[in-house]
Amino acid sequence: MNFELSETQKMTRETARQFAVDELAPTAEERDAKEEFPHEAIKKLGELGFMGMMVPEQHGGAGLDTVSYALAMEEISRVDASVGVIMSVNNSLVCYGIEAYGTEEQKQKYLVPLAQGKLLGAFALSEPEAGSDATNQHTLAVRDGDFYILNGIKNWITNGYNADVVLVMAATDPSKGAHGISTFIVEKGMPGFAPGKKERKLGIRSSDTVSLSFQDVRVPAVNRIGDEGFGFRFAMKTLDGGRIGIAAQALGIAQACLDASIKYSKERKAFDRPIAELQAIQFKIADMATEIESARLLTLQAAMMKDAGQKFSKHAAMAKLFTSKTAVRAALEAIQIHGGYGYIREYNVERYLRDAKITEIYEGTSEIQRVVISRDLLK
């Protein structure tokens, strides 16, 4: 497979890298400490076309491919994984879902401003009793003429507090299980719809994560995406692409760990020489670099397969599974290389570890990725 990047892909990567260095790096540590949402940075990302990268230009997007998106996600997450996940949800889960399965009316009303960064989106599937078991939806949507009445609670919703638009999965016919779930576009400000308090998290603290409450929310029937009963399939297909984004996020974190480790090992001296000259450190760096390069190839392969219109579910799952594990391991090794300094906030590697762990959990745990991969191989 040819992994030579096009000029557009290279330019996209360089633009994202420069934005991350200039706009995100100076405030990333402070925003993490204060759990402060990066409003200004997200606005600027929208102006650059990074909030709707794969959306066609006629619907307000940049019209780029998945490879360009993965490259940009890596560069943004290399500096600030919180901004990376905000960008990922808007691109992979919200814009993609509406672009792929929405009506033209839905695209004009919601997709265009979402892709332009004028609105922010969220994706609401998880519930208190429906995490990995996503078919166990307790949120109900009951048809009432030209509306649906939504009641229920959603958990762990990234962007949920600041989102203008939320894609909500709800049961329209609980007796049908997975085939009785539908998807709705819910707007901020609809009566009865409210975000809960922001969760206090281990990592990605600059992004917001909340529960969402729906109490007799009247959603127009024209806001349903696809037919009744299409919601679970919609969610699974959307999450396939989302896993490429999270793999790229994890890749960025892992690369940041390697960069920091190389820099520190050349500066820190022990036994009258830089620790970079110690074989124990050299082997750690060699292993990190090898695993990161392997993860990058897996991620780009999944992205290229998606762009080629090939079946990519298994490869996206493999990329997320391996890259998230690589990010956690790289962060642990980076802390070990930094010694005591790796454990304090003056150095970024402790933040990288806190940010890395969630990549093994959200948009499908590592255990769920193994289910996806094994089912594909064994069917």
Short mmCIF file of C-alpha atoms in Angstrom, two decimals:
data_model
loop_
_atom_site.label_atom_id
_atom_site.label_comp_id
_atom_site.label_asym_id
_atom_site.label_seq_id
_atom_site.Cartn_x
_atom_site.Cartn_y
_atom_site.Cartn_z
CA MET A 1 0.00 0.00 0.00
CA ASN A 2 1.32 3.43 -0.94
CA PHE A 3 1.67 5.70 2.09
CA GLU A 4 3.15 8.63 0.20
CA LEU A 5 1.21 11.71 1.24
CA SER A 6 -0.24 14.11 -1.30
CA GLU A 7 0.66 17.80 -1.23
CA THR A 8 -2.79 18.59 0.18
CA GLN A 9 -2.31 16.06 2.97
CA LYS A 10 1.13 17.43 3.79
CA MET A 11 -0.20 21.00 3.84
CA THR A 12 -3.08 19.96 6.10
CA ARG A 13 -0.68 18.31 8.53
CA GLU A 14 1.61 21.34 8.58
CA THR A 15 -1.30 23.75 9.12
CA ALA A 16 -2.57 21.68 12.04
CA ARG A 17 0.94 21.40 13.50
CA GLN A 18 1.52 25.14 13.34
CA PHE A 19 -1.91 25.90 14.83
CA ALA A 20 -1.24 23.51 17.71
CA VAL A 21 2.12 25.08 18.47
CA ASP A 22 0.99 28.69 18.14
CA GLU A 23 -2.56 28.57 19.52
CA LEU A 24 -2.82 25.54 21.82
CA ALA A 25 0.58 24.96 23.40
CA PRO A 26 0.77 28.25 25.35
CA THR A 27 -2.45 27.58 27.27
CA ALA A 28 -2.85 23.78 27.24
CA GLU A 29 -1.48 23.19 30.73
CA GLU A 30 -3.46 26.07 32.25
CA ARG A 31 -6.72 24.99 30.64
CA ASP A 32 -6.16 21.44 31.85
CA ALA A 33 -5.63 22.66 35.42
CA LYS A 34 -8.70 24.93 35.33
CA GLU A 35 -10.86 22.48 33.33
CA GLU A 36 -11.49 25.37 30.94
CA PHE A 37 -13.20 24.79 27.58
CA PRO A 38 -11.12 26.16 24.64
CA HIS A 39 -13.84 28.34 23.09
CA GLU A 40 -11.49 30.60 21.15
CA ALA A 41 -9.39 27.75 19.81
CA ILE A 42 -12.47 25.86 18.58
CA LYS A 43 -13.72 28.99 16.85
CA LYS A 44 -10.39 29.36 15.06
CA LEU A 45 -10.36 25.68 14.11
CA GLY A 46 -13.76 26.21 12.51
CA GLU A 47 -12.45 29.16 10.52
CA LEU A 48 -9.59 26.98 9.27
CA GLY A 49 -12.02 24.27 8.15
CA PHE A 50 -10.95 21.72 10.77
CA MET A 51 -14.39 21.19 12.33
CA GLY A 52 -15.89 19.71 9.16
CA MET A 53 -12.85 18.37 7.37
CA MET A 54 -14.47 15.50 5.45
CA VAL A 55 -17.73 17.30 4.67
CA PRO A 56 -18.08 18.30 0.99
CA GLU A 57 -17.65 21.98 0.24
CA GLN A 58 -21.29 22.34 -0.88
CA HIS A 59 -22.30 21.50 2.70
CA GLY A 60 -19.86 23.90 4.33
CA GLY A 61 -16.90 21.57 4.83
CA ALA A 62 -13.31 21.45 3.67
CA GLY A 63 -13.87 18.50 1.34
CA LEU A 64 -10.76 16.67 2.55
CA ASP A 65 -10.19 12.93 2.91
CA THR A 66 -9.96 10.76 6.02
CA VAL A 67 -6.18 10.57 5.81
CA SER A 68 -5.95 14.38 6.02
CA TYR A 69 -8.29 14.27 9.00
CA ALA A 70 -6.19 11.63 10.78
CA LEU A 71 -3.02 13.64 10.17
CA ALA A 72 -4.61 16.79 11.57
CA MET A 73 -6.01 14.93 14.57
CA GLU A 74 -2.57 13.58 15.41
CA GLU A 75 -0.98 17.02 15.29
CA ILE A 76 -3.67 18.70 17.38
CA SER A 77 -3.69 15.89 19.97
CA ARG A 78 0.09 15.88 20.12
CA VAL A 79 -0.22 19.24 21.88
CA ASP A 80 -3.71 19.12 23.44
CA ALA A 81 -5.78 15.93 23.42
CA SER A 82 -8.76 17.82 24.87
CA VAL A 83 -9.05 19.94 21.75
CA GLY A 84 -8.47 16.78 19.74
CA VAL A 85 -11.52 15.01 21.14
CA ILE A 86 -13.75 18.07 20.71
CA MET A 87 -12.68 18.20 17.08
CA SER A 88 -13.06 14.42 16.69
CA VAL A 89 -16.65 14.28 17.94
CA ASN A 90 -17.76 17.14 15.71
CA ASN A 91 -16.06 15.63 12.65
CA SER A 92 -16.36 11.87 13.04
CA LEU A 93 -19.63 11.41 14.88
CA VAL A 94 -21.81 14.42 14.20
CA CYS A 95 -20.87 15.83 10.78
CA TYR A 96 -20.25 12.38 9.31
CA GLY A 97 -23.55 11.00 10.61
CA ILE A 98 -25.62 13.82 9.14
CA GLU A 99 -23.67 13.89 5.87
CA ALA A 100 -23.97 10.13 5.35
CA TYR A 101 -27.57 9.58 6.44
CA GLY A 102 -29.34 12.92 6.84
CA THR A 103 -31.85 14.54 4.53
CA GLU A 104 -30.91 17.53 2.41
CA GLU A 105 -33.05 19.70 4.69
CA GLN A 106 -31.11 18.43 7.73
CA LYS A 107 -27.82 19.05 5.97
CA GLN A 108 -28.69 22.63 5.11
CA LYS A 109 -30.05 23.44 8.55
CA TYR A 110 -27.48 21.64 10.72
CA LEU A 111 -24.55 20.23 8.78
CA VAL A 112 -23.49 23.46 7.08
CA PRO A 113 -23.05 25.49 10.31
CA LEU A 114 -21.56 22.46 12.11
CA ALA A 115 -18.96 21.97 9.38
CA GLN A 116 -18.17 25.68 9.37
CA GLY A 117 -17.60 25.65 13.12
CA LYS A 118 -20.51 28.00 13.77
CA LEU A 119 -22.28 25.28 15.75
CA LEU A 120 -20.80 22.54 17.92
CA GLY A 121 -22.14 19.00 17.94
CA ALA A 122 -22.36 16.08 20.39
CA PHE A 123 -23.24 12.39 20.06
CA ALA A 124 -25.47 10.84 22.73
CA LEU A 125 -25.56 7.04 22.84
CA SER A 126 -24.33 5.99 26.30
CA GLU A 127 -26.70 5.82 29.27
CA PRO A 128 -26.37 4.88 32.96
CA GLU A 129 -27.20 1.26 32.02
CA ALA A 130 -26.11 1.32 28.37
CA GLY A 131 -22.35 1.65 27.95
CA SER A 132 -20.77 -1.20 26.04
CA ASP A 133 -24.26 -2.75 25.95
CA ALA A 134 -25.49 -0.01 23.64
CA THR A 135 -28.70 -1.83 22.69
CA ASN A 136 -30.03 -1.43 26.25
CA GLN A 137 -31.50 2.00 25.55
CA HIS A 138 -33.85 3.38 28.23
CA THR A 139 -34.29 6.78 26.62
CA LEU A 140 -37.69 6.66 24.90
CA ALA A 141 -39.05 8.52 21.90
CA VAL A 142 -42.83 8.28 21.53
CA ARG A 143 -44.49 9.51 18.33
CA ASP A 144 -47.04 12.30 18.80
CA GLY A 145 -48.26 13.54 15.44
CA ASP A 146 -45.48 15.51 13.77
CA PHE A 147 -43.29 15.23 16.86
CA TYR A 148 -41.54 12.69 19.06
CA ILE A 149 -41.58 13.07 22.84
CA LEU A 150 -38.17 12.21 24.31
CA ASN A 151 -37.62 11.13 27.91
CA GLY A 152 -34.43 9.76 29.42
CA ILE A 153 -30.84 10.40 30.48
CA LYS A 154 -27.59 10.15 28.54
CA ASN A 155 -24.18 9.76 30.19
CA TRP A 156 -20.57 10.64 29.35
CA ILE A 157 -21.42 13.04 26.53
CA THR A 158 -18.34 14.81 25.17
CA ASN A 159 -19.15 18.42 24.14
CA GLY A 160 -22.53 17.96 25.84
CA TYR A 161 -22.40 21.12 27.92
CA ASN A 162 -21.33 23.40 25.06
CA ALA A 163 -23.03 21.63 22.14
CA ASP A 164 -25.64 23.42 20.04
CA VAL A 165 -26.78 20.21 18.36
CA VAL A 166 -26.90 16.67 19.78
CA LEU A 167 -27.51 13.42 17.90
CA VAL A 168 -29.58 11.34 20.32
CA MET A 169 -30.24 7.61 20.10
CA ALA A 170 -33.58 6.62 21.67
CA ALA A 171 -35.88 3.60 21.67
CA THR A 172 -38.95 4.09 19.48
CA ASP A 173 -40.02 0.45 19.91
CA PRO A 174 -38.34 -1.19 22.94
CA SER A 175 -39.81 -4.59 22.03
CA LYS A 176 -37.55 -4.75 18.96
CA GLY A 177 -34.26 -4.31 20.84
CA ALA A 178 -31.49 -3.05 18.54
CA HIS A 179 -33.99 -2.78 15.68
CA GLY A 180 -36.24 -0.48 17.71
CA ILE A 181 -33.73 2.38 18.19
CA SER A 182 -33.88 5.64 16.23
CA THR A 183 -31.69 8.74 15.97
CA PHE A 184 -32.85 12.33 16.46
CA ILE A 185 -31.28 15.75 16.04
CA VAL A 186 -31.97 17.69 19.24
CA GLU A 187 -31.23 21.41 19.51
CA LYS A 188 -29.92 23.25 22.53
CA GLY A 189 -32.75 25.24 24.05
CA MET A 190 -35.57 22.82 23.26
CA PRO A 191 -37.85 22.84 26.34
CA GLY A 192 -37.10 19.94 28.66
CA PHE A 193 -33.58 19.36 27.34
CA ALA A 194 -30.77 20.24 29.75
CA PRO A 195 -27.14 19.31 30.42
CA GLY A 196 -26.09 18.23 33.90
CA LYS A 197 -23.02 19.32 35.83
CA LYS A 198 -19.67 18.85 34.17
CA GLU A 199 -17.85 15.71 35.24
CA ARG A 200 -14.51 16.08 37.05
CA LYS A 201 -12.18 13.88 35.09
CA LEU A 202 -8.75 12.29 35.27
CA GLY A 203 -7.78 13.56 31.83
CA ILE A 204 -8.92 15.52 28.76
CA ARG A 205 -10.04 18.06 31.35
CA SER A 206 -10.28 20.99 28.96
CA SER A 207 -13.12 19.24 27.12
CA ASP A 208 -16.52 19.01 28.78
CA THR A 209 -18.27 15.74 29.62
CA VAL A 210 -21.80 15.76 31.05
CA SER A 211 -25.03 13.87 31.43
CA LEU A 212 -27.98 15.05 29.35
CA SER A 213 -31.55 15.06 30.63
CA PHE A 214 -34.64 14.81 28.41
CA GLN A 215 -38.02 15.50 30.03
CA ASP A 216 -40.91 15.53 27.57
CA VAL A 217 -38.74 17.11 24.87
CA ARG A 218 -40.78 17.68 21.71
CA VAL A 219 -38.55 16.93 18.73
CA PRO A 220 -39.95 17.47 15.22
CA ALA A 221 -40.33 14.21 13.30
CA VAL A 222 -38.32 15.78 10.46
CA ASN A 223 -35.34 15.70 12.85
CA ARG A 224 -35.23 11.91 12.83
CA ILE A 225 -32.24 10.61 10.87
CA GLY A 226 -33.25 7.73 8.63
CA ASP A 227 -36.20 5.42 9.23
CA GLU A 228 -37.49 4.33 12.59
CA GLY A 229 -35.31 1.48 13.83
CA PHE A 230 -32.21 2.67 11.96
CA GLY A 231 -30.64 4.27 15.05
CA PHE A 232 -28.46 1.42 16.29
CA ARG A 233 -27.06 0.71 12.84
CA PHE A 234 -26.50 4.46 12.43
CA ALA A 235 -24.55 4.57 15.70
CA MET A 236 -22.37 1.58 14.88
CA LYS A 237 -21.51 2.79 11.38
CA THR A 238 -20.74 6.26 12.70
CA LEU A 239 -18.55 4.88 15.48
CA ASP A 240 -16.50 2.91 12.93
CA GLY A 241 -15.24 6.17 11.49
CA GLY A 242 -14.96 7.73 14.92
CA ARG A 243 -12.48 5.05 15.95
CA ILE A 244 -10.06 6.29 13.30
CA GLY A 245 -10.24 9.72 14.90
CA ILE A 246 -9.60 8.35 18.39
CA ALA A 247 -6.73 6.24 17.07
CA ALA A 248 -5.22 9.42 15.62
CA GLN A 249 -5.78 11.20 18.94
CA ALA A 250 -3.97 8.41 20.80
CA LEU A 251 -1.21 8.51 18.21
CA GLY A 252 -0.68 12.21 18.86
CA ILE A 253 -0.41 11.62 22.60
CA ALA A 254 2.07 8.79 22.06
CA GLN A 255 4.19 10.91 19.73
CA ALA A 256 4.23 13.71 22.29
CA CYS A 257 5.53 11.21 24.86
CA LEU A 258 8.34 10.14 22.54
CA ASP A 259 9.26 13.74 21.69
CA ALA A 260 9.40 14.68 25.38
CA SER A 261 11.43 11.59 26.25
CA ILE A 262 14.06 12.23 23.57
CA LYS A 263 14.39 15.87 24.58
CA TYR A 264 14.66 15.15 28.30
CA SER A 265 17.08 12.24 27.89
CA LYS A 266 19.50 14.50 26.03
CA GLU A 267 19.32 17.20 28.70
CA ARG A 268 19.26 15.14 31.90
CA LYS A 269 22.64 13.90 33.14
CA ALA A 270 23.37 10.96 35.39
CA PHE A 271 26.73 9.35 36.11
CA ASP A 272 28.40 12.33 34.38
CA ARG A 273 26.69 11.85 31.01
CA PRO A 274 23.29 12.41 29.38
CA ILE A 275 20.92 9.58 30.19
CA ALA A 276 20.36 9.25 26.43
CA GLU A 277 23.70 7.43 26.41
CA LEU A 278 22.40 4.77 28.80
CA GLN A 279 21.27 1.60 27.08
CA ALA A 280 18.24 1.23 29.40
CA ILE A 281 16.93 4.59 28.16
CA GLN A 282 17.88 3.90 24.55
CA PHE A 283 15.90 0.66 24.55
CA LYS A 284 12.82 2.37 25.99
CA ILE A 285 12.96 5.03 23.28
CA ALA A 286 13.53 2.43 20.56
CA ASP A 287 10.51 0.39 21.70
CA MET A 288 8.31 3.50 21.94
CA ALA A 289 9.28 4.63 18.44
CA THR A 290 8.65 1.19 16.94
CA GLU A 291 5.22 0.84 18.51
CA ILE A 292 4.25 4.39 17.50
CA GLU A 293 5.26 3.82 13.89
CA SER A 294 3.27 0.57 13.85
CA ALA A 295 0.27 2.40 15.28
CA ARG A 296 0.61 5.14 12.67
CA LEU A 297 0.59 2.61 9.83
CA LEU A 298 -2.52 0.89 11.23
CA THR A 299 -4.31 4.22 11.57
CA LEU A 300 -3.42 5.42 8.08
CA GLN A 301 -4.40 2.07 6.61
CA ALA A 302 -7.87 2.29 8.15
CA ALA A 303 -8.21 5.87 6.93
CA MET A 304 -7.15 4.95 3.40
CA MET A 305 -9.58 2.03 3.32
CA LYS A 306 -12.42 4.34 4.36
CA ASP A 307 -11.46 6.81 1.63
CA ALA A 308 -11.37 3.98 -0.93
CA GLY A 309 -14.89 2.89 0.01
CA GLN A 310 -13.65 -0.44 1.32
CA LYS A 311 -14.95 -2.22 4.40
CA PHE A 312 -12.86 -0.82 7.23
CA SER A 313 -14.62 -1.72 10.52
CA LYS A 314 -12.09 -4.36 11.53
CA HIS A 315 -9.12 -2.18 10.63
CA ALA A 316 -10.53 0.83 12.48
CA ALA A 317 -11.03 -1.36 15.55
CA MET A 318 -7.48 -2.70 15.24
CA ALA A 319 -6.11 0.82 14.92
CA LYS A 320 -7.97 2.06 17.99
CA LEU A 321 -7.13 -1.01 20.05
CA PHE A 322 -3.42 -0.95 19.31
CA THR A 323 -2.89 2.81 19.24
CA SER A 324 -4.70 3.48 22.52
CA LYS A 325 -2.61 0.78 24.20
CA THR A 326 0.51 2.29 22.64
CA ALA A 327 -0.38 5.75 23.98
CA VAL A 328 -0.79 4.49 27.55
CA ARG A 329 2.43 2.49 27.40
CA ALA A 330 4.35 5.41 25.86
CA ALA A 331 3.09 7.74 28.59
CA LEU A 332 4.14 5.32 31.33
CA GLU A 333 7.60 4.97 29.79
CA ALA A 334 7.91 8.73 29.36
CA ILE A 335 7.22 9.21 33.07
CA GLN A 336 9.77 6.52 33.92
CA ILE A 337 12.39 8.22 31.75
CA HIS A 338 11.66 11.56 33.44
CA GLY A 339 11.91 9.95 36.88
CA GLY A 340 10.51 12.10 39.67
CA TYR A 341 10.06 15.01 37.30
CA GLY A 342 7.64 12.94 35.27
CA TYR A 343 5.32 12.78 38.25
CA ILE A 344 4.88 16.53 38.70
CA ARG A 345 2.86 19.01 36.71
CA GLU A 346 5.77 21.19 35.62
CA TYR A 347 6.41 18.53 32.97
CA ASN A 348 3.66 17.55 30.52
CA VAL A 349 4.16 13.80 30.60
CA GLU A 350 1.86 13.29 33.59
CA ARG A 351 -0.88 15.01 31.57
CA TYR A 352 -0.17 12.75 28.62
CA LEU A 353 -0.78 9.69 30.81
CA ARG A 354 -4.03 11.13 32.16
CA ASP A 355 -5.19 11.97 28.64
CA ALA A 356 -4.09 8.66 27.13
CA LYS A 357 -6.14 6.38 29.37
CA ILE A 358 -9.54 7.48 28.05
CA THR A 359 -8.60 6.42 24.52
CA GLU A 360 -8.88 2.82 25.74
CA ILE A 361 -12.44 3.49 26.93
CA TYR A 362 -14.51 5.90 24.85
CA GLU A 363 -16.01 5.24 21.42
CA GLY A 364 -15.83 1.55 22.28
CA THR A 365 -13.63 0.04 24.99
CA SER A 366 -10.62 -2.08 24.10
CA GLU A 367 -12.74 -5.10 24.98
CA ILE A 368 -15.40 -4.06 22.47
CA GLN A 369 -12.72 -3.55 19.81
CA ARG A 370 -11.63 -7.13 20.35
CA VAL A 371 -15.24 -8.24 19.91
CA VAL A 372 -15.46 -6.35 16.60
CA ILE A 373 -12.17 -7.78 15.36
CA SER A 374 -12.83 -11.38 16.39
CA ARG A 375 -16.34 -11.42 14.98
CA ASP A 376 -15.05 -10.22 11.63
CA LEU A 377 -12.35 -12.88 11.58
CA LEU A 378 -14.52 -15.74 12.76
CA LYS A 379 -17.79 -15.14 10.91
#
